[in-house]
XYZ file of C-alpha atoms in Angstrom:
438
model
C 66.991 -8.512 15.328
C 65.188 -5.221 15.789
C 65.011 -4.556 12.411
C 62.896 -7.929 12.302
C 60.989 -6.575 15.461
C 60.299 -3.068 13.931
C 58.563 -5.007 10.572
C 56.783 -7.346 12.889
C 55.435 -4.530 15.015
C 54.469 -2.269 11.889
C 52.888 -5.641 10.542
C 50.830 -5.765 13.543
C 49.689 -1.931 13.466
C 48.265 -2.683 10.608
C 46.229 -5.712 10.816
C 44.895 -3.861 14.189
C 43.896 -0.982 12.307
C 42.265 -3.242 9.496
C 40.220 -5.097 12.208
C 39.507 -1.888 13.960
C 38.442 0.398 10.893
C 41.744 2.725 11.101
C 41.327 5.551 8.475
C 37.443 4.882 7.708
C 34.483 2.523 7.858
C 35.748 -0.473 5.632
C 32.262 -2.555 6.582
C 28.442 -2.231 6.000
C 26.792 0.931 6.524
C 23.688 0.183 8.929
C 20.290 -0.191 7.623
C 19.299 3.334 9.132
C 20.298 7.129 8.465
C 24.094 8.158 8.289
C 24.509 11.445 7.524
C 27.296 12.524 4.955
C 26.571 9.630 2.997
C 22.780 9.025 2.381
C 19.801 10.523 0.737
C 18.854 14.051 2.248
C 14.899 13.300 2.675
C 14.232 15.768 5.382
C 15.332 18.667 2.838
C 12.418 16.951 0.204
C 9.120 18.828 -0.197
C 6.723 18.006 -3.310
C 8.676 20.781 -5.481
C 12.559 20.184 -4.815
C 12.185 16.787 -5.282
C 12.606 18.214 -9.445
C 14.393 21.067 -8.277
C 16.602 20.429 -5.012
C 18.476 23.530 -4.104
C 19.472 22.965 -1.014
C 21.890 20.459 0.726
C 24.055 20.038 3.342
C 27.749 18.858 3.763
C 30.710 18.531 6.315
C 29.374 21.607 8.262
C 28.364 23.557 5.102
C 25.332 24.570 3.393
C 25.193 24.279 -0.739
C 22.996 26.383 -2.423
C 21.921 26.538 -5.725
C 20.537 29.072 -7.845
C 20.302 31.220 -11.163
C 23.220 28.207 -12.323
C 25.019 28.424 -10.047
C 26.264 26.610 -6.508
C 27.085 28.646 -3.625
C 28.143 27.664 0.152
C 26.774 29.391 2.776
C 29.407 30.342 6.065
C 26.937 30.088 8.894
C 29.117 31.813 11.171
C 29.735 34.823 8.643
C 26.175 34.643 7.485
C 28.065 35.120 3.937
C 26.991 32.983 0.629
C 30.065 32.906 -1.984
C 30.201 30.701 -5.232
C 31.634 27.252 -4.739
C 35.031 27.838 -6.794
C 38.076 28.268 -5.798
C 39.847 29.331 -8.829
C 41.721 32.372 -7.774
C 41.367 34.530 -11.329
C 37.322 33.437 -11.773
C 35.046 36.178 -11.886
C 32.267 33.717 -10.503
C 28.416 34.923 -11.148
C 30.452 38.194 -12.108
C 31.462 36.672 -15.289
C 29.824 38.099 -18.801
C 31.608 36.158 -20.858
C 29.956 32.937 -21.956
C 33.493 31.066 -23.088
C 34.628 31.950 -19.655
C 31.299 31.043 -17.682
C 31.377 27.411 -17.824
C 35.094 27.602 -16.454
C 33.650 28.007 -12.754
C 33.588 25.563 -11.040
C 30.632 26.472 -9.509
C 28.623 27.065 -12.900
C 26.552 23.865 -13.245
C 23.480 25.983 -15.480
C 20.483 24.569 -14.932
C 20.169 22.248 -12.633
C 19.462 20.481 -9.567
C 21.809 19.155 -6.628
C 22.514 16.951 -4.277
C 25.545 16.104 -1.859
C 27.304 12.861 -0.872
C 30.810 11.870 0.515
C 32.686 14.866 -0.015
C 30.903 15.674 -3.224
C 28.155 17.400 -4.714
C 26.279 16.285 -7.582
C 24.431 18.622 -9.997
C 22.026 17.275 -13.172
C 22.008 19.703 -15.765
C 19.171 19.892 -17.471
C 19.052 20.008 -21.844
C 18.631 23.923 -22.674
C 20.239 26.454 -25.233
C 24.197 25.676 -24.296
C 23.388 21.972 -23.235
C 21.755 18.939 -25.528
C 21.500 16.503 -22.900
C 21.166 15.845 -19.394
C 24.665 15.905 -17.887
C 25.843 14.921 -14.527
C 28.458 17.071 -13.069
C 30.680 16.548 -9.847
C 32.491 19.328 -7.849
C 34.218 18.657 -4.703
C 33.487 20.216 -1.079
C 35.960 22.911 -1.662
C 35.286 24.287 -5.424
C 38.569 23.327 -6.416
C 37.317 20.889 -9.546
C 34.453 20.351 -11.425
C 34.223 17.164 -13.808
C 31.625 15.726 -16.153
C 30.399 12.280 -15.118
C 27.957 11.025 -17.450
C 25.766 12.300 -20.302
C 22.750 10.907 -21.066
C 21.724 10.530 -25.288
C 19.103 13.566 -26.400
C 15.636 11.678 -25.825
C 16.327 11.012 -21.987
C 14.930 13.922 -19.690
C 15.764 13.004 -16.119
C 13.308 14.882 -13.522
C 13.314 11.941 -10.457
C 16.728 11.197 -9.326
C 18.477 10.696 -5.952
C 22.312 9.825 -4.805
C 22.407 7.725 -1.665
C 25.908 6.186 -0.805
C 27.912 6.998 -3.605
C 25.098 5.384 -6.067
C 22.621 7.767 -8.316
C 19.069 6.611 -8.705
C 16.785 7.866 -11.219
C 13.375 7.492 -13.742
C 13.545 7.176 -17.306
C 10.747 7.322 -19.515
C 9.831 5.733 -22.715
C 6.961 5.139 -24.850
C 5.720 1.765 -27.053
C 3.110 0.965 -29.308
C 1.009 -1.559 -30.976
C -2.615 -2.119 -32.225
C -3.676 -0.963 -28.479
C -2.385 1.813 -28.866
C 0.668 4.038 -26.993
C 2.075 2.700 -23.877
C 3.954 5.308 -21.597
C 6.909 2.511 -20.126
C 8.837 4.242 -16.900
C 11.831 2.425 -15.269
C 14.632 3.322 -12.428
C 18.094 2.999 -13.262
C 20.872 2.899 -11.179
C 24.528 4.597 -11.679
C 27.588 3.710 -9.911
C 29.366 7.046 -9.206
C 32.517 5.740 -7.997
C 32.962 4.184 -10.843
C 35.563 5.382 -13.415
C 33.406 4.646 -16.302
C 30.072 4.826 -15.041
C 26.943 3.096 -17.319
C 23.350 3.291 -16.514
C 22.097 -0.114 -15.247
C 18.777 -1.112 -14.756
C 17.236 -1.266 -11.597
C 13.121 -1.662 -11.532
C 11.146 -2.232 -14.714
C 7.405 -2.747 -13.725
C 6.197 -3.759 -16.931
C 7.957 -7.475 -15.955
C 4.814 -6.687 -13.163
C 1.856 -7.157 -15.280
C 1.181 -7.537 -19.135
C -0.762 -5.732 -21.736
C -0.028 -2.402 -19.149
C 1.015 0.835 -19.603
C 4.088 1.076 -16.597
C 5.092 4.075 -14.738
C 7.459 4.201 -11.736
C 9.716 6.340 -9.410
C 8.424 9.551 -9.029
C 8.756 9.213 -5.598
C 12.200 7.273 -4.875
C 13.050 7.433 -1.553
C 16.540 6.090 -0.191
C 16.507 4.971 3.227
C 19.377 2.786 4.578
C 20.109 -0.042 2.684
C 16.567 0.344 0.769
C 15.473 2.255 -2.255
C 11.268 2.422 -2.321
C 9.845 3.273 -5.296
C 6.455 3.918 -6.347
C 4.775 2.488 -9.485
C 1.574 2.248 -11.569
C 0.010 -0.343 -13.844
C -2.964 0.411 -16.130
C -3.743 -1.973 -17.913
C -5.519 -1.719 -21.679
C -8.957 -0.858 -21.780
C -11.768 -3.360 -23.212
C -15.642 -3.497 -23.717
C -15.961 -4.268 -20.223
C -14.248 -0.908 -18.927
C -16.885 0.983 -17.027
C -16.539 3.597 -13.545
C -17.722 1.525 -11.257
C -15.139 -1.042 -12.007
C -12.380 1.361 -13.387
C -9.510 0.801 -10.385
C -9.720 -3.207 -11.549
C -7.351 -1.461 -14.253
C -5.208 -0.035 -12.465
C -2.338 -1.194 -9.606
C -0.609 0.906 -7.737
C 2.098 0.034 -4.931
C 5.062 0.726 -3.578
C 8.383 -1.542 -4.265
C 11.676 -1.695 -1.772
C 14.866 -2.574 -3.101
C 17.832 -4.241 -0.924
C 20.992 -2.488 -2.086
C 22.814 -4.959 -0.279
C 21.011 -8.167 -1.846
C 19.869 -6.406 -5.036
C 16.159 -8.003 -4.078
C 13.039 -6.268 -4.990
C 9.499 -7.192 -2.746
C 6.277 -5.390 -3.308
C 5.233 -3.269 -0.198
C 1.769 -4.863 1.029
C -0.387 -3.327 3.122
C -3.560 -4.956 4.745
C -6.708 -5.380 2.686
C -7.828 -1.613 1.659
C -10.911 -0.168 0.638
C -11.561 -0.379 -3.432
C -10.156 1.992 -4.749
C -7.794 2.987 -2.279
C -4.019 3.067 -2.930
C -0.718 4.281 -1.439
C 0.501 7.074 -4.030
C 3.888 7.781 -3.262
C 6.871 6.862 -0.214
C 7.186 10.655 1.039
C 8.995 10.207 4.803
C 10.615 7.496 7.407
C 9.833 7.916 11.168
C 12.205 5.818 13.911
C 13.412 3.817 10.968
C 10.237 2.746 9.776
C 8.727 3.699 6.362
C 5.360 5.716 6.777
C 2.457 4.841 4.033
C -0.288 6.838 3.720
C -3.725 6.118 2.176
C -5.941 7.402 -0.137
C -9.116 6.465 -1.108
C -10.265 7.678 -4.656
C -13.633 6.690 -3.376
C -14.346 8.427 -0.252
C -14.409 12.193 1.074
C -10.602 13.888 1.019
C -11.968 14.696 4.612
C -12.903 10.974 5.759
C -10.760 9.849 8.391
C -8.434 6.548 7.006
C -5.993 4.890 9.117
C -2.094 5.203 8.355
C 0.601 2.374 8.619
C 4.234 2.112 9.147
C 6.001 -0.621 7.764
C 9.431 -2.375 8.326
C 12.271 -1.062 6.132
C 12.221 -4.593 4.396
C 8.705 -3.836 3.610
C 7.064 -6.086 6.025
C 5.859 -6.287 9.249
C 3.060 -4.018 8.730
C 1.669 -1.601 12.144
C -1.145 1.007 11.835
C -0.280 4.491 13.072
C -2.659 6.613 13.270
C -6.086 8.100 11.684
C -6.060 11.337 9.873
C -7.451 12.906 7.187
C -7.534 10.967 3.802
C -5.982 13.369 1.470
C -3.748 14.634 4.551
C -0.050 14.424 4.449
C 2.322 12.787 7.520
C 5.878 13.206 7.326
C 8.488 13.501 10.095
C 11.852 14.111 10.552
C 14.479 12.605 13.260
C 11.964 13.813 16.251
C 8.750 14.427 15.369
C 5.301 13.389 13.520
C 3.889 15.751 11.256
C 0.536 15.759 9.663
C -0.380 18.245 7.343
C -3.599 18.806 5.127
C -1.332 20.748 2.253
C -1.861 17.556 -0.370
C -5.363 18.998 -0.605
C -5.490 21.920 -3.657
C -9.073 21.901 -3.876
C -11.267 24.908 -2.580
C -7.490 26.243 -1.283
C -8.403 24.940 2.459
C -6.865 26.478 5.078
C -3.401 25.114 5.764
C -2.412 22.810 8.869
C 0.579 21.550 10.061
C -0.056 19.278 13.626
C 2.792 18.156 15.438
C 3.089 14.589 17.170
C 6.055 13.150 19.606
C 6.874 9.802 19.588
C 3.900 8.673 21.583
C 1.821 10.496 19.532
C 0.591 13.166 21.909
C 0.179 16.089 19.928
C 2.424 18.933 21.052
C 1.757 21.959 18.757
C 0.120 23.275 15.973
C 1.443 25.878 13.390
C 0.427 27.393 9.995
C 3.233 29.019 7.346
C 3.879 32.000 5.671
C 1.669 32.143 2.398
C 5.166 32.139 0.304
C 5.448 28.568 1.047
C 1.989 27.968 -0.185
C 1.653 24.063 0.247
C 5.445 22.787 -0.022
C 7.276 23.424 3.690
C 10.228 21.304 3.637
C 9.997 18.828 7.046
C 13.654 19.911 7.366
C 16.413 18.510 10.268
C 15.225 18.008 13.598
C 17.138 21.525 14.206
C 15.832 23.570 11.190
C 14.593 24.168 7.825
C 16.061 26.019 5.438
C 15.046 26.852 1.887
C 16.113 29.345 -0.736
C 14.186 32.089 -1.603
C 14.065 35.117 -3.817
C 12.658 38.473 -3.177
C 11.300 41.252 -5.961
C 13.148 44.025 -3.803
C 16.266 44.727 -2.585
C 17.223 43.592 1.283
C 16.444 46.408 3.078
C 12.934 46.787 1.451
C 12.076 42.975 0.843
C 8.807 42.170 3.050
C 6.566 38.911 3.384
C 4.580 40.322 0.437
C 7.651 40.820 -1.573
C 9.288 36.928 -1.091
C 8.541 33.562 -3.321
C 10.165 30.317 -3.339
C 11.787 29.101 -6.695
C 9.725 26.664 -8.355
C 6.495 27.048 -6.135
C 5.310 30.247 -6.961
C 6.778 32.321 -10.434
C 6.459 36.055 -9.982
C 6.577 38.334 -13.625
C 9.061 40.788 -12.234
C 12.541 39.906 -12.046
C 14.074 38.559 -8.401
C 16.335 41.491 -7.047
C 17.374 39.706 -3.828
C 18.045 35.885 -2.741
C 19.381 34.166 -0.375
C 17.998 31.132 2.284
C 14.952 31.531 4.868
C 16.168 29.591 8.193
C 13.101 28.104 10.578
C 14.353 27.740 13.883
C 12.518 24.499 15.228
C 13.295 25.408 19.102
C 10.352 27.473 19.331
C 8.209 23.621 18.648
C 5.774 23.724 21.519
C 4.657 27.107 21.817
C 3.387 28.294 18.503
C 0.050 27.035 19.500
C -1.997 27.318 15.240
C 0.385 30.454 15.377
C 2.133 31.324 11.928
C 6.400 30.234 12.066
C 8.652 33.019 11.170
C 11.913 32.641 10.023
C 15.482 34.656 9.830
C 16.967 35.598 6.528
C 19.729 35.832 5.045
C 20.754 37.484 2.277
C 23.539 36.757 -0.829
């Protein structure tokens, strides 16, 4: 009899703890931002969204550079390789058999982090033919090849958002018109133990006779994937300038991860010529869309929207410049002139609450040039490289990978952290930031 009672009882534990979620979320994630598992998009800035270096885990920062992944101890303030393999010489090592035995030697590449993991997308180069997506877990203790794509895929878009890897492929066609440059997303299941491209968004299906081209903005967001695209269609005898955007289509489309529909992002009747380029931030769970028109002066005002995460329910925001930038992280609005290259304007960044007073004003350090990452609410961080040593490295000295190449040869790295605390008082003062060094 208590034998029978023990089972029953242990029976019932466990259909509690099924109900309940014991050991983990079993059920939907929410159509908003969980962190651990989604897209980073407060780490993106124009450049890293080719070259992410930066990401952030269970209470760690990943870095990457030179080939290699590092965490960085915030308590320490120390950066170390991400391997744990006790008899690795690390970014010590001179051999090149024994290099790519580190597990935290990816080579060139990109990375991103997701549910205990961290992805890196090696790109083709002298020891690698193909793009090749590598794993390593949290602690450095494996590294594992997941997929490699054939030699005439070069993957430069791509995003991992809830265990799933998003990304642009290009391709080209032709016929008697001509050649057609043909873009598409594809999707990868990385949980998966065999994991095959599948594809996601082909706008070509969108309109005929077209060259296609989408996703070189995906943003994840939830249980949406937005993706930008652009049709063009063949030129005829009736091509002129004043009617050239009846060519072209541009527009945003949001996929439901959870439906696997697609619906084109609409926003109210524009201006000719004026189009939404690319999905570059969410605010309060809302998608922000901003403007431009081809047309008019990049300093015209233009009114900015929001839109619903499913792509409807369409609410203007705010006026600002039209070539201007707004982006925001968990917090605040932030509009920003830096999208404009021409004439090298001087470089704003106005900051909004969420009633749209405007609390501060700040400008950055010319190292950043146009390309300050929003960051966390907290922070932003950002790796950097200097072309002295620490003790003699000086704003005049520092670049950021990828923005700004400098001829001589880095002899310092490590991460620039902006503390945002200090919001409200820099008043169009320049932000400063601490660094440390690897």
């Amino acid at each position: 009899m208590k034998k029978r009672t023990l089972a029953f009882g242990l029976a019932l534990v466990l259909l509690l703890c099924l109900l309940a979620g014991c050991g983990g979320n079993t059920g939907p994630l929410p159509d908003s931002y969980v962190p651990g598992s989604d897209y980073q998009l407060y780490l993106d800035s124009n450049t890293n969204k080719t070259r992410r270096n930066v990401q952030e885990g269970d209470g760690v920062i990943y870095l990457y550079h030179q080939n290699y992944v590092y965490y960085l101890d915030e308590k320490t303030g120390v950066i170390l390789p991400l391997c744990s393999k006790a008899d690795c010489l690390h970014d010590k090592e001179t051999d090149p058999e024994l290099i790519e035995n580190c597990n935290a030697y990816v080579g060139e590449a990109s990375i991103q982090y997701c549910n205990g993991y961290l992805y890196a997308l090696r790109r083709p180069g002298f020891t690698q033919a193909n793009c090749l997506l590598q794993r390593i877990s949290d602690d450095g203790s494996r590294k594992d090849e997941l997929y490699e794509w054939g030699g005439s895929v070069i993957i430069l878009y791509w995003v991992v958002h809830r265990d799933v890897m998003y990304y642009k492929s290009d391709s080209y066609s032709g016929d008697v018109q001509g050649v057609r440059k043909l873009e598409t997303v594809y999707s990868v299941d990385l949980k998966a133990s065999d994991p095959e491209p599948e594809l996601l968004f082909d706008p070509s299906t969108l309109q005929a006779d077209s060259s296609a081209t989408a996703g070189y903005s995906l943003l994840p967001y939830g249980n949406h994937i937005y993706m930008d695209y652009t049709l063009t269609r063949d030129f005829d005898e009736n091509f002129s300038k004043e009617n050239q955007f009846d060519y072209m289509r541009k527009g945003i489309m949001a996929y439901d991860i959870t439906t696997g529909e697609l619906s084109d992002v609409q926003l109210p009747d524009m201006p000719y010529g004026t189009y939404v380029l690319s999905v570059y931030s969410i605010w309060r769970d809302r998608l922000i869309l901003n403007p431009y028109n081809a047309e008019g002066d990049d300093l015209e005002p233009i009114m900015q929207y929001t839109v619903g995460l499913d792509g409807t329910d369409v609410q203007p925001l705010m006026e600002s410049a039209n070539l201007s930038r707004i982006i925001a992280d968990e917090k605040y609005l932030y509009v920003t002139n830096s999208a404009d290259s021409s004439g090298e304007p001087d470089i704003y960044h106005d900051v909004y609450d969420e009633n749209l007073n405007k609390i501060d004003s700040f400008t950055v350090p010319s190292f950043f040039n146009q390309d300050l990452p929003v960051g966390t609410v907290q922070r932003v961080i950002a790796v950097f490289e200097s072309t002295e040593l620490p003790a003699d490295t000086s704003p005049d000295s520092i670049y950021i990978p990828g923005i700004i190449e400098r001829d001589a040869p880095a002899k310092s790295w490590g991460v620039l952290i902006w503390d945002k605390s200090k919001l409200g008082t820099y008043n169009g003062g320049e932000i400063s930031f601490d660094m440390i060094f690897a």
